[in-house]
Amino acid sequence: MTLHIRILIGLLFVILLLSVPFALGSAWQGIMTKMLIAALFATAYNLLLGQAGLLSFGHAAFYGIGAISTMHAMIGVERGMFYIPLPLLPLVGASAGLVLALIAGLFATKRSGAYFALVTLAMAELIHVIAPMWDSVFGGEAGLTSMRMPSLGIGFNSTGEVYFLVLVWSAIGVAFLWFLSQTAFGQLVLALKGNEQRLKFLGFNTYENKVLVFAISGMVAGLAGSLLSISTESASYTLFSPAVSTQVVFYSFIGGSAFFFGPAIAAAVLIALPYQLSNYTYAWPLYQGMLFMVVMLTAPHGIGGLFSQIASVRSRDIGVRSFRRLLLGVAAIGVLAVFIEMAKSVGQAELLEFITGNGLWLVPAALLTIAVFVLCRHSSLVRNLMAIGVAFPSEGNSTSDKRATTKKQAVEP
Amino acid sequence: MEFTIVSLLNGVVYGLLLFMVSAGLTLIFGMMGILNMAHASFYMIGAYTGFSVSAHAPFYVGLLVAPLVAGGIGLFMERYLLRSIHDYGHGHQLVFTFGFAFVVEQIVKLIFGDFTVSYHAPPELNFTAFSIFGTQFPFYRVLIALVSCTIFVLVYLLLAKTRTGIVVRAAERLPVMTSALGHDVGLVFSGVFTAGAGIAGLAGAIGGAYYPTSPSMALDFGVIVFVVVVVGGLGSVAGSLWASLLIGVLTSFVIGLDISVSSVAEMLGFTPPDANGVDFNVSMLAGAVPFILMLVVLLVRPMGLMGRQ
């Protein structure tokens, strides 16, 4: 993409973000606020995963601490104990996230790989377990609530005003991370993912840099949490739950962690979809989890990675094949979703009779079987079946060059 | 004395159940390096299978069916899902199993509802094994402990004394060499994964009838199972037994302790400050014990208690 096109897309995007809330009313303003917060959180997380190559399972800790600390500040302002203008409150959450992430990072970054993931998971779980018991800090099971106070001549009592506050801070957060990735430090972070050993030989202190990047990621995650608590006027210990960390891991891997905006786009889309479907869907988290699994099976570098594969001449064929398998997987989820929703709305007994009576069950069963077969093409059973021409016509060595470039594990039978 | 012994007994039983769930993961993690986040999901699958079966058939049938169902799902997962993303490295496998656990939890919520189901041991097993200090100790807990010990002995003997065990240990240490000697390493991996999932399923069918069976049980257990594996040491079955017992006993003691900040202050001669009824009690930390333990072990001795360097 040339620079001009990029600037044009960027401008269009900004105009969209600024104008859409006026056109769509307050319900959508609320949803878009949530989309922005999730996108900021995902981008902060991806600084760690996509750029530094550190897989954290405990980012809920920083998100949560941002929300809780902001809530305390809001309560303080409400009671007149001190005065911080509302638009500056996110700084409280960001600093809380920074401090906690700095402390956590000092320990966590001593380990790498799976052990790093476990340390972060244990830290977040530690807070999640203690928080509901510690009323004075986390507000116990009920959590903390407060009211937005008018400040600087703005009432902050409509969703539209909150939306613009969140928009400005999200833009600042994302822009900060973007420019950070363009600096020399950003290149150093990328090198941490690429070859840490070599960086050490070149004389860099990789430990200090990892702590720093961990702290920055935690800071922006805290900012996102802070924006959430401002928009919902509440915060509780559930923000620390592993489900929150799971969400952000899903966003990053579905969007493609190698791309700066991939996780943010995935987060925004995955937040918006259930609202769009909320009148119909019953088991959205299930579909989201299955989508995640399908993406991991068919396009391990995320949807962003898939698009870049398709865009490059060298790997277009692989990309297109992966894309076809992805679509098939998504279609299978769709069929399954339709049946689950029907079962829930019609009642299981009637649906069962309807389906079995007409032989309709063959349709989802066949689709699911095909999908599973195509998704698991690497497996020996499918390979054998393909060899005797039962299953799909062979697609050649579609993944062979991908395999050659990644580390080949010796345990392949 | 009474507190010590009762806590010790409770802790040992809980620890032995933990061992049953984590025994398979120890082998899987040690052999394949896969941090299978979905391992505790097999425990949940076992418990819900036992629950479904017990509605139509005797309780004991469930104990037979549960490991088969859990093992079958484990086999499918290893053979058709994990293997196809094997080439992308351990990070991807870790995240994938994470997603798998999430999906299993959602499916269970969809089918059985988001609440604790009433899954109990049959009445003929509900009798007191012995009384101690006036506290009756149920026979069912003794049964849990016995089954777990049996499994430990079986796994240990299988690994240490049989030819299959030698192949499994060889495949764990040097997979390429083992396969060069003509052993099907892929089959060994599938076998270990299936057996591990099956044992976790059995633990679910037995333990789920005593401890609550709800969709959140996999998550509650999931992280603790990791703690066991990490604390015990990579691939060490004996290590994970010690780690399970340690976590069980520690948790059980901390729950029973009634030491709070104000009581410590009083003991030291300070007047406790009025904290509006909010006082920090040590027993609040019971749920946090495993995580503190894991953090300490990961940061101080990452190879675990009995792991290799």
XYZ file of C-alpha atoms in Angstrom:
722
model
C 0.000 0.000 0.000
C 1.321 3.383 -0.858
C 1.477 6.147 1.681
C -1.354 8.093 0.030
C -3.778 5.208 0.265
C -2.834 4.650 3.880
C -3.467 8.284 4.755
C -6.761 8.187 2.895
C -7.906 5.080 4.754
C -6.820 6.628 8.032
C -8.747 9.828 7.325
C -11.864 7.907 6.321
C -11.606 5.897 9.516
C -11.319 9.025 11.654
C -14.291 10.649 9.920
C -16.259 7.440 10.470
C -15.397 7.330 14.172
C -16.349 10.979 14.589
C -19.577 10.971 12.606
C -21.148 7.555 13.118
C -22.209 8.136 16.745
C -24.306 11.129 15.680
C -26.043 9.103 13.035
C -26.783 5.991 15.083
C -27.992 7.243 18.442
C -27.069 6.428 22.010
C -27.404 2.642 21.882
C -24.699 2.443 19.267
C -22.638 5.057 21.072
C -22.532 2.697 24.030
C -21.540 -0.251 21.868
C -18.883 1.752 20.078
C -17.491 2.849 23.412
C -17.079 -0.796 24.346
C -15.537 -1.536 20.947
C -12.980 1.221 21.396
C -12.046 0.036 24.883
C -11.657 -3.562 23.725
C -9.596 -2.425 20.744
C -7.285 -0.401 23.001
C -6.914 -3.331 25.407
C -6.159 -5.717 22.551
C -3.568 -3.351 21.091
C -1.892 -2.994 24.475
C -1.840 -6.756 24.869
C -0.432 -7.222 21.417
C 2.543 -4.997 22.182
C 3.602 -7.884 24.396
C 2.447 -10.833 22.305
C 2.955 -9.636 18.754
C 5.988 -7.422 19.158
C 7.902 -8.740 22.145
C 6.763 -12.335 21.631
C 5.705 -12.777 25.262
C 2.509 -14.775 25.755
C 0.724 -13.404 28.803
C -2.336 -15.067 30.306
C -2.787 -12.504 33.026
C -3.522 -9.183 31.403
C -6.813 -8.989 33.246
C -4.766 -7.934 36.281
C -3.705 -4.641 34.731
C -7.055 -4.032 33.078
C -8.764 -4.638 36.403
C -6.392 -2.565 38.486
C -6.879 0.333 36.063
C -10.636 0.110 36.540
C -10.499 -0.287 40.335
C -8.048 2.579 40.895
C -10.071 4.900 38.666
C -13.170 3.967 40.615
C -11.447 4.934 43.865
C -10.454 8.249 42.327
C -14.027 8.839 41.129
C -15.403 8.054 44.568
C -12.882 10.473 46.066
C -13.934 13.221 43.650
C -17.610 12.503 44.322
C -17.100 12.842 48.067
C -15.081 16.015 47.594
C -11.928 14.580 49.111
C -9.821 15.848 46.214
C -10.381 17.120 42.710
C -9.236 15.559 39.464
C -11.027 16.644 36.295
C -12.867 13.654 34.815
C -11.023 13.758 31.466
C -7.760 13.251 33.345
C -8.981 10.305 35.455
C -7.721 7.713 32.932
C -4.226 8.805 33.933
C -4.914 7.329 37.379
C -5.769 3.962 35.854
C -2.795 4.110 33.523
C -0.380 4.818 36.379
C -1.878 2.034 38.484
C -1.473 -0.352 35.546
C 2.088 0.874 35.049
C 3.079 0.347 38.689
C 1.488 -3.103 38.971
C 2.921 -4.215 35.622
C 6.346 -2.927 36.595
C 6.304 -4.997 39.785
C 4.829 -8.047 38.038
C 7.200 -7.645 35.125
C 10.251 -7.674 37.387
C 9.370 -11.263 38.295
C 7.503 -12.563 35.259
C 10.086 -11.640 32.633
C 12.721 -13.702 34.431
C 11.043 -16.674 32.784
C 10.213 -17.171 29.149
C 7.865 -19.199 26.980
C 5.282 -21.343 28.697
C 6.695 -20.532 32.140
C 6.187 -16.835 31.514
C 2.568 -17.563 30.578
C 2.126 -19.542 33.805
C 3.659 -16.837 36.001
C 1.344 -14.190 34.558
C -1.632 -16.525 34.893
C -0.788 -17.235 38.517
C -0.411 -13.529 39.300
C -3.790 -12.619 37.816
C -5.456 -15.576 39.549
C -3.877 -14.529 42.838
C -5.569 -11.137 42.646
C -8.793 -12.694 41.383
C -8.949 -15.058 44.363
C -8.088 -12.461 47.002
C -10.129 -9.577 45.568
C -13.671 -10.657 46.533
C -12.563 -11.067 50.153
C -10.886 -7.709 50.396
C -13.836 -5.355 50.675
C -11.996 -2.137 51.390
C -9.975 -2.228 48.173
C -12.053 -4.186 45.669
C -15.544 -3.627 47.043
C -16.093 -7.320 47.726
C -18.449 -9.355 45.586
C -20.618 -6.376 44.700
C -17.791 -4.179 43.474
C -17.480 -0.401 43.549
C -19.823 2.132 42.007
C -19.659 5.861 41.609
C -21.061 8.695 39.513
C -19.362 10.744 36.848
C -19.090 14.308 38.112
C -19.389 17.173 35.642
C -16.052 18.836 35.101
C -14.447 21.465 32.896
C -17.886 22.650 31.851
C -18.919 19.298 30.407
C -21.681 17.289 32.057
C -20.502 13.794 31.045
C -23.998 12.511 31.600
C -24.762 11.371 28.050
C -23.298 8.359 26.301
C -22.203 10.634 23.478
C -19.930 12.691 25.730
C -18.467 9.565 27.261
C -17.928 8.151 23.789
C -15.822 11.121 22.769
C -13.823 10.969 25.989
C -13.115 7.277 25.319
C -12.389 8.018 21.660
C -9.799 10.657 22.518
C -8.048 8.488 25.100
C -8.137 5.377 22.903
C -6.649 7.402 20.072
C -3.915 8.679 22.385
C -3.219 5.145 23.644
C -3.121 3.534 20.210
C -1.091 6.400 18.739
C 1.376 6.115 21.603
C 1.812 2.392 20.964
C 2.090 2.969 17.229
C 4.795 5.603 17.515
C 6.541 3.492 20.115
C 6.712 0.643 17.609
C 8.369 3.000 15.118
C 11.119 4.120 17.483
C 14.459 2.463 18.083
C 12.990 0.961 21.234
C 10.194 -0.532 19.140
C 12.753 -2.189 16.886
C 14.542 -3.508 19.948
C 11.275 -5.029 21.181
C 10.793 -6.738 17.819
C 14.322 -8.076 18.093
C 13.466 -9.503 21.537
C 10.939 -11.709 19.800
C 13.295 -12.538 16.968
C 16.531 -13.434 18.691
C 17.047 -12.576 22.315
C 20.379 -14.349 22.520
C 21.823 -12.192 19.806
C 20.602 -9.018 21.450
C 22.477 -10.040 24.562
C 25.632 -10.552 22.534
C 25.165 -7.118 21.044
C 25.302 -5.724 24.555
C 21.653 -4.942 25.255
C 20.148 -5.636 28.620
C 17.240 -7.765 27.454
C 15.821 -8.229 30.945
C 15.434 -4.478 31.533
C 13.857 -4.033 28.135
C 11.405 -6.855 28.705
C 10.376 -5.360 32.037
C 9.929 -2.005 30.337
C 7.778 -3.343 27.517
C 5.744 -5.367 30.008
C 5.176 -2.233 32.083
C 4.146 -0.173 29.050
C 1.714 -2.856 27.937
C 0.283 -2.984 31.456
C -0.008 0.785 31.523
C -2.111 0.957 28.362
C -4.176 -2.023 29.562
C -4.769 -0.032 32.762
C -5.834 2.917 30.643
C -8.370 0.687 28.872
C -9.686 -0.614 32.193
C -9.932 2.929 33.460
C -12.009 3.973 30.433
C -14.281 0.986 31.034
C -14.957 1.958 34.648
C -15.621 5.568 33.632
C -18.115 4.492 31.011
C -19.929 1.939 33.189
C -19.469 3.860 36.474
C -18.610 0.600 38.202
C -15.826 -1.916 38.695
C -15.632 -5.235 40.484
C -13.340 -8.181 41.055
C -14.811 -9.985 38.014
C -12.592 -7.769 35.849
C -9.665 -9.818 37.153
C -11.204 -13.126 36.088
C -9.376 -15.395 33.629
C -12.278 -14.864 31.220
C -11.059 -11.298 30.619
C -7.536 -12.509 29.889
C -9.013 -15.184 27.606
C -10.934 -12.599 25.635
C -7.877 -10.548 24.856
C -5.884 -13.659 23.890
C -8.718 -14.573 21.502
C -8.753 -11.091 19.951
C -5.020 -11.123 19.347
C -4.838 -14.572 17.815
C -7.961 -14.197 15.692
C -6.889 -10.795 14.407
C -3.305 -11.846 13.858
C -0.672 -10.894 16.381
C 1.914 -9.965 13.775
C -0.186 -6.989 12.718
C -0.458 -3.823 14.700
C -4.150 -3.205 13.998
C -5.202 -6.878 13.633
C -6.158 -7.483 17.287
C -7.899 -4.117 17.539
C -10.075 -4.834 14.499
C -10.863 -8.348 15.749
C -11.775 -6.957 19.170
C -14.083 -4.321 17.716
C -15.826 -6.796 15.411
C -16.202 -9.490 18.069
C -17.634 -6.960 20.530
C -20.081 -5.551 17.991
C -21.358 -8.868 16.607
C -23.108 -10.210 19.709
C -24.876 -6.858 20.187
C -26.089 -7.058 16.649
C -27.262 -10.620 17.274
C -28.257 -10.210 20.908
C -31.946 -10.696 20.176
C -31.237 -13.990 18.513
C -28.142 -15.542 19.948
C -28.085 -17.710 23.003
C -24.586 -19.108 23.112
C -22.356 -16.378 21.698
C -19.291 -17.290 23.821
C -19.462 -20.827 22.424
C -19.442 -19.595 18.836
C -16.621 -17.220 19.621
C -14.560 -20.017 21.144
C -15.238 -22.237 18.148
C -14.319 -19.431 15.771
C -11.065 -19.107 17.667
C -10.372 -22.834 17.293
C -11.203 -22.780 13.594
C -8.904 -19.798 13.045
C -6.116 -21.539 14.929
C -6.549 -24.681 12.839
C -6.858 -23.069 9.437
C -4.996 -19.772 9.689
C -2.552 -19.986 12.591
C -1.286 -16.462 11.969
C -4.738 -15.028 12.337
C -6.978 -13.406 9.794
C -4.443 -10.613 9.348
C -1.798 -13.193 8.498
C -4.158 -14.814 6.040
C -4.751 -11.555 4.189
C -1.066 -10.797 3.991
C -0.475 -14.315 2.629
C -3.088 -13.750 -0.031
C -1.654 -10.323 -0.836
C 1.842 -11.647 -1.410
C 2.439 -13.348 -4.750
C 4.667 -16.027 -3.278
C 2.178 -17.458 -0.842
C -1.118 -16.617 -2.513
C -2.077 -20.233 -3.193
C -1.535 -21.262 0.410
C -3.459 -18.236 1.575
C -6.405 -18.901 -0.687
C -6.557 -22.542 0.403
C -6.410 -21.568 4.064
C -9.099 -19.014 3.407
C -11.360 -21.646 1.855
C -10.886 -23.919 4.848
C -11.553 -21.013 7.180
C -14.785 -20.196 5.359
C -15.832 -23.837 5.563
C -15.126 -23.878 9.286
C -17.086 -20.679 9.799
C -19.952 -22.130 7.769
C -19.912 -25.232 9.966
C -20.093 -23.045 13.074
C -22.943 -21.165 11.443
C -24.928 -24.346 10.788
C -24.282 -25.561 14.310
C -25.320 -22.168 15.665
C -28.580 -22.252 13.728
C -29.383 -25.663 15.182
C -28.473 -24.667 18.736
C -30.591 -21.543 18.483
C -33.487 -23.477 17.000
C -33.220 -26.099 19.699
C -33.358 -23.394 22.343
C -36.282 -21.503 20.844
C -38.401 -24.395 19.593
C -37.702 -26.706 22.494
C -35.463 -29.688 22.212
C -38.150 -32.373 21.914
C -40.069 -30.807 19.027
C -36.888 -29.942 17.179
C -35.573 -33.451 17.605
C -38.769 -34.849 16.135
C -38.742 -32.357 13.258
C -35.142 -33.079 12.380
C -35.196 -36.842 12.687
C -38.613 -37.132 11.070
C -37.433 -35.474 7.866
C -33.947 -36.873 7.766
C -32.809 -33.264 8.161
C -30.151 -34.224 10.671
C -28.091 -35.501 7.749
C -27.416 -31.919 6.644
C -25.580 -30.615 9.719
C -24.026 -34.005 10.332
C -22.620 -34.127 6.813
C -21.452 -30.521 6.934
C -19.764 -30.991 10.285
C -18.089 -34.176 9.136
C -16.802 -32.506 5.995
C -15.614 -29.535 8.009
C -13.779 -31.684 10.523
C -12.151 -33.642 7.724
C -11.021 -30.577 5.874
C -9.822 -28.868 9.027
C -7.781 -31.873 10.059
C -6.230 -32.598 6.722
C -2.852 -33.241 8.305
C -4.105 -36.220 10.194
C -3.154 -39.687 9.113
C -6.737 -40.963 8.864
C -7.686 -38.245 6.414
C -4.448 -38.695 4.508
C -5.160 -42.380 4.153
C -8.712 -41.742 3.085
C -7.510 -39.209 0.550
C -5.024 -41.692 -0.775
C -7.811 -44.075 -1.659
C -9.870 -41.238 -3.039
C -12.691 -41.338 -0.542
C -12.330 -37.846 0.796
C -11.444 -34.668 -0.992
C -9.264 -34.540 -4.076
C -5.750 -34.022 -2.865
C -4.661 -30.426 -2.530
C -1.042 -31.238 -3.054
C 1.625 -30.045 -0.694
C -0.205 -26.885 0.263
C 1.536 -26.481 3.571
C 4.883 -27.900 2.695
C 6.771 -24.607 2.384
C 5.135 -23.294 5.527
C 6.385 -26.368 7.313
C 9.852 -25.961 5.961
C 10.161 -22.437 7.279
C 8.891 -23.161 10.758
C 10.796 -25.188 13.271
C 10.168 -28.786 12.373
C 9.599 -30.829 15.473
C 11.434 -34.093 15.600
C 8.553 -36.030 17.066
C 6.482 -36.114 13.909
C 5.763 -39.795 13.282
C -4.183 -31.864 67.787
C -7.701 -32.466 66.578
C -7.397 -29.593 64.111
C -4.071 -30.887 62.871
C -5.220 -34.431 62.230
C -8.565 -33.580 60.665
C -6.962 -30.948 58.421
C -4.257 -33.400 57.498
C -6.785 -36.079 56.521
C -8.887 -33.664 54.483
C -5.802 -32.265 52.839
C -4.453 -35.689 51.930
C -7.735 -36.749 50.306
C -7.972 -33.521 48.334
C -4.330 -33.843 47.381
C -4.804 -37.400 46.157
C -7.736 -36.311 43.989
C -5.529 -33.545 42.600
C -2.916 -36.147 41.821
C -5.415 -38.252 39.874
C -6.301 -35.281 37.693
C -2.753 -34.129 37.175
C -0.994 -37.480 36.716
C -1.835 -37.541 33.006
C -0.820 -33.936 32.496
C 2.551 -34.579 34.112
C 3.299 -37.171 31.460
C 1.842 -35.129 28.607
C 3.720 -32.002 29.627
C 6.901 -33.897 30.312
C 6.803 -35.814 27.044
C 5.402 -33.491 24.479
C 6.051 -30.177 26.152
C 2.397 -29.365 25.567
C 0.955 -27.244 28.307
C -2.486 -28.708 27.892
C -4.754 -26.056 29.365
C -7.713 -28.292 28.591
C -6.583 -31.121 30.845
C -8.935 -30.216 33.672
C -11.714 -30.189 31.066
C -11.332 -33.971 30.919
C -11.956 -33.993 34.657
C -15.152 -32.034 34.031
C -16.136 -34.271 31.101
C -15.666 -37.276 33.392
C -17.813 -35.754 36.117
C -20.640 -34.836 33.749
C -20.467 -38.225 32.042
C -20.744 -39.883 35.441
C -23.671 -37.612 36.245
C -25.494 -38.394 32.973
C -24.912 -42.121 33.288
C -25.971 -42.233 36.933
C -29.384 -40.915 35.883
C -30.026 -44.053 33.845
C -27.717 -46.718 35.227
C -25.936 -47.608 38.450
C -23.246 -45.246 39.691
C -20.496 -47.788 39.017
C -21.290 -47.925 35.294
C -20.467 -44.232 35.207
C -17.036 -44.952 36.643
C -16.390 -47.237 33.678
C -17.912 -45.015 31.003
C -16.353 -41.724 32.161
C -12.714 -42.644 31.483
C -13.718 -44.068 28.100
C -15.526 -40.887 27.057
C -12.779 -38.592 28.372
C -10.088 -40.780 26.825
C -11.920 -40.850 23.507
C -12.196 -37.081 23.387
C -8.549 -36.866 24.390
C -7.551 -39.198 21.584
C -9.525 -37.145 19.072
C -7.978 -33.935 20.344
C -4.405 -35.233 20.157
C -4.745 -37.056 16.866
C -6.831 -34.630 14.853
C -6.486 -31.225 16.444
C -3.172 -30.840 18.255
C -1.178 -32.649 15.602
C -2.402 -30.430 12.817
C -1.084 -27.323 14.571
C 2.034 -29.060 15.815
C 4.292 -27.338 13.317
C 3.498 -23.879 14.595
C 5.169 -24.456 17.916
C 4.264 -24.794 21.545
C 2.785 -21.330 21.920
C 0.079 -22.145 19.418
C -0.694 -25.466 21.050
C -0.953 -23.777 24.426
C -3.368 -21.169 23.147
C -5.318 -23.748 21.180
C -5.897 -25.957 24.220
C -6.943 -22.828 26.070
C -9.627 -22.291 23.430
C -10.614 -25.958 23.614
C -11.151 -25.697 27.378
C -13.262 -22.599 26.826
C -15.430 -24.376 24.233
C -15.910 -27.427 26.479
C -17.034 -25.167 29.306
C -19.529 -23.394 27.048
C -20.916 -26.677 25.711
C -21.383 -28.003 29.236
C -23.167 -24.780 30.181
C -25.395 -25.143 27.142
C -26.364 -28.747 27.828
C -26.460 -28.934 31.625
C -27.003 -25.295 32.581
C -24.802 -22.853 34.433
C -25.282 -24.261 37.922
C -24.106 -27.073 40.156
C -25.785 -30.359 39.245
C -26.763 -32.876 41.887
C -24.289 -35.673 41.334
C -23.802 -37.824 44.414
C -22.381 -41.149 45.395
C -24.954 -43.954 45.825
C -26.429 -44.309 49.305
C -24.718 -47.637 49.958
C -21.364 -45.826 49.915
C -22.552 -43.181 52.359
C -21.333 -44.575 55.631
C -18.721 -43.589 58.110
C -15.366 -45.240 57.759
C -14.124 -44.228 61.194
C -14.569 -41.506 63.765
C -11.788 -39.336 64.975
C -12.185 -36.819 67.797
C -15.930 -37.125 67.320
C -15.653 -36.141 63.647
C -17.012 -38.808 61.363
C -14.858 -39.515 58.387
C -16.926 -40.655 55.393
C -15.978 -43.862 53.648
C -16.269 -42.187 50.250
C -13.251 -40.024 50.942
C -11.260 -43.106 51.842
C -12.396 -44.585 48.528
C -11.133 -41.518 46.637
C -7.783 -41.877 48.369
C -7.599 -45.615 47.641
C -8.395 -45.240 43.933
C -5.814 -42.499 43.626
C -3.139 -44.567 45.366
C -3.949 -47.526 43.116
C -3.524 -45.344 40.056
C -0.217 -44.035 41.327
C 1.078 -47.554 41.900
C -0.147 -48.725 38.493
C 1.343 -45.786 36.602
C 4.583 -46.080 38.506
C 4.921 -49.812 37.888
C 3.932 -49.426 34.254
C 6.581 -46.792 33.682
C 9.317 -48.322 35.787
C 8.931 -52.065 35.359
C 7.422 -52.892 31.987
C 8.732 -52.860 28.466
C 5.995 -50.409 27.424
C 7.174 -48.113 30.182
C 10.715 -48.211 28.869
C 9.512 -47.250 25.381
C 7.390 -44.433 26.813
C 10.276 -43.051 28.832
C 12.586 -43.381 25.863
C 10.117 -41.552 23.620
C 10.011 -38.822 26.209
C 13.768 -38.373 26.416
C 14.892 -38.970 22.841
C 11.957 -39.212 20.433
C 14.073 -39.363 17.273
C 16.289 -42.131 18.568
C 13.302 -44.100 19.787
C 11.613 -43.851 16.433
C 14.874 -44.832 14.732
C 14.839 -47.995 16.825
C 11.534 -48.897 15.257
C 9.021 -47.707 17.821
C 5.969 -45.756 16.761
C 6.512 -42.558 18.748
C 3.292 -41.024 17.451
C 1.362 -43.995 18.790
C 3.092 -43.668 22.164
C 2.111 -40.008 22.342
C -1.489 -40.767 21.448
C -1.518 -43.531 24.024
C -0.165 -41.346 26.798
C -2.519 -38.509 25.940
C -5.509 -40.854 25.882
C -4.519 -42.562 29.124
C -3.932 -39.200 30.809
C -7.314 -37.904 29.711
C -8.919 -41.174 30.794
C -7.434 -40.989 34.295
C -8.614 -37.400 34.587
C -12.067 -38.564 33.467
C -12.096 -41.265 36.138
C -11.052 -38.680 38.713
C -13.975 -36.556 37.556
C -16.483 -39.378 37.877
C -15.263 -40.173 41.396
C -14.369 -36.713 42.653
C -17.338 -34.969 41.043
C -19.671 -37.043 43.201
C -18.062 -35.622 46.347
C -16.875 -32.155 45.344
C -19.301 -29.876 43.452
C -19.919 -30.611 39.762
C -20.459 -27.345 37.911
C -19.274 -25.746 34.645
C -16.675 -23.746 36.540
C -14.966 -26.846 37.936
C -12.594 -27.137 34.975
C -11.411 -23.585 35.404
C -11.069 -23.906 39.167
C -9.057 -27.062 38.774
C -7.299 -26.146 35.577
C -4.840 -23.724 37.023
C -4.284 -25.784 40.182
C -3.453 -28.818 38.063
C -0.736 -26.754 36.420
C 0.547 -25.772 39.799
C 0.887 -29.456 40.627
C 2.767 -30.211 37.429
C 5.071 -27.230 37.737
C 5.742 -27.650 41.447
C 6.238 -31.397 41.106
C 8.646 -31.093 38.238
C 8.470 -31.792 34.532
C 7.478 -35.371 33.804
C 7.989 -36.662 37.330
C 5.019 -38.741 38.484
C 6.353 -39.067 42.021
C 7.008 -35.322 42.076
C 3.437 -34.570 41.148
C 2.217 -36.869 43.914
C 4.245 -34.922 46.475
C 3.149 -31.610 45.001
C -0.526 -32.643 45.093
C -0.260 -33.673 48.723
C 1.596 -30.472 49.578
C -1.066 -28.296 47.964
C -3.918 -30.311 49.462
C -2.542 -30.201 52.986
C -1.456 -26.546 52.820
C -4.847 -25.425 51.487
C -6.673 -27.430 54.100
C -4.569 -25.981 56.930
C -4.871 -22.386 55.764
C -8.681 -22.673 55.521
C -8.786 -23.748 59.153
C -6.410 -21.126 60.494
C -8.033 -18.289 62.369
C -5.237 -15.767 62.388
C -6.128 -12.251 61.395
C -4.209 -8.988 61.284
C -5.948 -7.745 64.414
C -5.313 -10.958 66.366
C -1.626 -10.792 65.513
C -1.580 -7.156 66.577
C -3.222 -8.069 69.879
C -0.725 -10.838 70.444
C 2.112 -8.371 69.958
C 0.518 -5.993 72.415
C -0.995 -3.401 70.095
C -4.588 -2.335 70.310
C -6.121 -3.316 66.991
C -7.252 -0.322 64.960
C -10.961 -0.225 64.257
C -11.159 -1.421 60.667
C -14.944 -1.158 60.270
C -15.302 -4.887 60.542
C -12.864 -5.342 57.681
C -10.054 -7.455 58.946
C -7.635 -9.453 56.911
C -7.817 -13.079 57.925
C -5.241 -15.644 56.814
C -8.000 -18.082 55.839
C -8.952 -15.673 53.059
C -5.735 -16.728 51.396
C -6.785 -20.391 51.123
C -7.683 -20.103 47.445
C -4.451 -18.262 46.785
C -2.142 -20.883 48.315
C -1.580 -22.838 45.088
C -0.768 -19.694 43.124
C 1.640 -18.375 45.725
C 3.305 -21.779 45.742
C 3.551 -21.845 41.960
C 4.964 -18.321 41.803
C 7.603 -19.153 44.389
C 8.578 -22.390 42.649
C 8.620 -20.820 39.182
C 10.784 -17.964 40.324
C 13.095 -19.832 42.663
C 13.324 -23.364 41.322
C 11.673 -23.578 37.887
C 12.503 -27.250 37.400
C 10.162 -28.105 40.286
C 10.657 -30.310 43.310
C 11.725 -33.495 41.537
C 12.174 -32.391 37.937
C 15.276 -32.722 35.870
C 17.387 -29.678 35.208
